[in-house]
Amino acid sequence: MQSTAHQIALETKHATIDRRIADETGRPHPDTAILADLKKQKLRLKEEIVSL
């Protein structure tokens, strides 16, 4: 049961980061450093979700 709650929490964080990436990309002058950091965070979360 805990792993399911953990997985849901990770998926929620992943979706939040995805929205932040979309928001930053939609800006007239997106900050490439912020985008790179968000994409790294998203990838780490995705890897952790897959490992479950």
Tab-separated table of C-alpha atoms in Angstrom:
chain	number	residue	atom	x	y	z
A	1	MET	CA	0.000	0.000	0.000
A	2	GLN	CA	2.811	2.427	0.795
A	3	SER	CA	4.464	1.912	-2.581
A	4	THR	CA	1.206	2.839	-4.301
A	5	ALA	CA	0.919	6.054	-2.288
A	6	HIS	CA	4.584	6.751	-2.985
A	7	GLN	CA	4.082	6.138	-6.703
A	8	ILE	CA	1.067	8.463	-6.776
A	9	ALA	CA	3.083	11.154	-5.017
A	10	LEU	CA	5.903	10.767	-7.541
A	11	GLU	CA	3.476	10.912	-10.462
A	12	THR	CA	1.911	14.055	-9.008
A	13	LYS	CA	5.339	15.705	-8.694
A	14	HIS	CA	6.142	14.592	-12.248
A	15	ALA	CA	2.943	16.215	-13.568
A	16	THR	CA	3.657	19.405	-11.624
A	17	ILE	CA	7.135	19.654	-13.110
A	18	ASP	CA	5.684	18.970	-16.551
A	19	ARG	CA	3.302	21.930	-16.114
A	20	ARG	CA	6.176	24.135	-14.912
A	21	ILE	CA	8.169	23.184	-18.017
A	22	ALA	CA	5.191	24.060	-20.225
A	23	ASP	CA	4.739	27.388	-18.425
A	24	GLU	CA	8.416	28.283	-18.765
A	25	THR	CA	8.487	27.239	-22.428
A	26	GLY	CA	5.466	29.445	-23.105
A	27	ARG	CA	7.200	32.562	-21.854
A	28	PRO	CA	8.568	35.014	-24.450
A	29	HIS	CA	12.143	34.388	-23.253
A	30	PRO	CA	12.317	31.035	-21.435
A	31	ASP	CA	15.154	30.601	-18.949
A	32	THR	CA	17.223	27.726	-20.320
A	33	ALA	CA	18.864	27.047	-16.947
A	34	ILE	CA	15.475	26.649	-15.267
A	35	LEU	CA	14.263	24.420	-18.104
A	36	ALA	CA	17.359	22.219	-17.879
A	37	ASP	CA	16.938	21.842	-14.116
A	38	LEU	CA	13.237	21.031	-14.411
A	39	LYS	CA	13.900	18.453	-17.119
A	40	LYS	CA	16.563	16.781	-14.958
A	41	GLN	CA	14.147	16.638	-12.032
A	42	LYS	CA	11.448	15.199	-14.287
A	43	LEU	CA	13.819	12.533	-15.617
A	44	ARG	CA	14.894	11.509	-12.090
A	45	LEU	CA	11.259	11.165	-11.048
A	46	LYS	CA	10.432	9.162	-14.166
A	47	GLU	CA	13.338	6.790	-13.463
A	48	GLU	CA	12.171	6.331	-9.877
A	49	ILE	CA	8.577	5.664	-10.996
A	50	VAL	CA	9.749	3.081	-13.531
A	51	SER	CA	11.895	1.344	-10.909
A	52	LEU	CA	8.820	0.778	-8.728
